[in-house]
């Protein structure tokens, strides 16, 4: 069997073009302004250095750059990085992108004012290690914003989700096998995440489901609640 990290990278490489197409639709929709409002309310004041972990096709990179922040986006998928660069250019803004493992960051301690991520932690082999790394690169008082879903007990091959019908069955099966192999899939989220973040030295609040706040334009998303975790490094 392939190394799990390599399987995950290959999966997102294969999904990069279609994933980017959806993100471009989202960037041009009312969802962009809705996300803008949610995120801006959670960030410290001023122009910030922000790390977008698992940037994918660069949705948050574009949003944060438009807000005037200095954005660095990382992703383990080189093809996703290519799509992010295209989207940043298409929306006339700037961000720096690097191919990098979210669990092993090549940045100095206390580099960033904020770390943000979306739809990532459910795919990580070691989420606690990722949280340690994200805390390490955050300045004291910096914030971690994690938007994700509790996919652990979901079956992507028969769930009524937006992916069904848009992603080939072979890819759904691969995604299901990857998910089932990860420890994070055995935990109840986001409460598990909140407990671990508090143990690592964060002050944490969270929302069980922000989907009604950010999915406002009729774009088809899955029906799984989208939680928001807001953690401050203390």
PDB file of C-alpha atoms in Angstrom, residues 34-35 38 209-216:
ATOM      1  CA  UNK A  34     -20.193  36.055   3.589  1.00  0.00           C
ATOM      2  CA  UNK A  35     -16.852  34.361   4.308  1.00  0.00           C
ATOM      3  CA  UNK A  38     -17.029  35.743   9.246  1.00  0.00           C
ATOM      4  CA  UNK A 209     -22.202  24.826  12.170  1.00  0.00           C
ATOM      5  CA  UNK A 210     -21.471  28.020  10.266  1.00  0.00           C
ATOM      6  CA  UNK A 211     -22.714  26.710   6.922  1.00  0.00           C
ATOM      7  CA  UNK A 212     -25.905  28.834   7.052  1.00  0.00           C
ATOM      8  CA  UNK A 213     -23.706  31.926   7.440  1.00  0.00           C
ATOM      9  CA  UNK A 214     -21.309  31.274   4.554  1.00  0.00           C
ATOM     10  CA  UNK A 215     -23.242  29.107   2.078  1.00  0.00           C
ATOM     11  CA  UNK A 216     -25.685  31.744   0.893  1.00  0.00           C
TER      12      UNK A 216
END
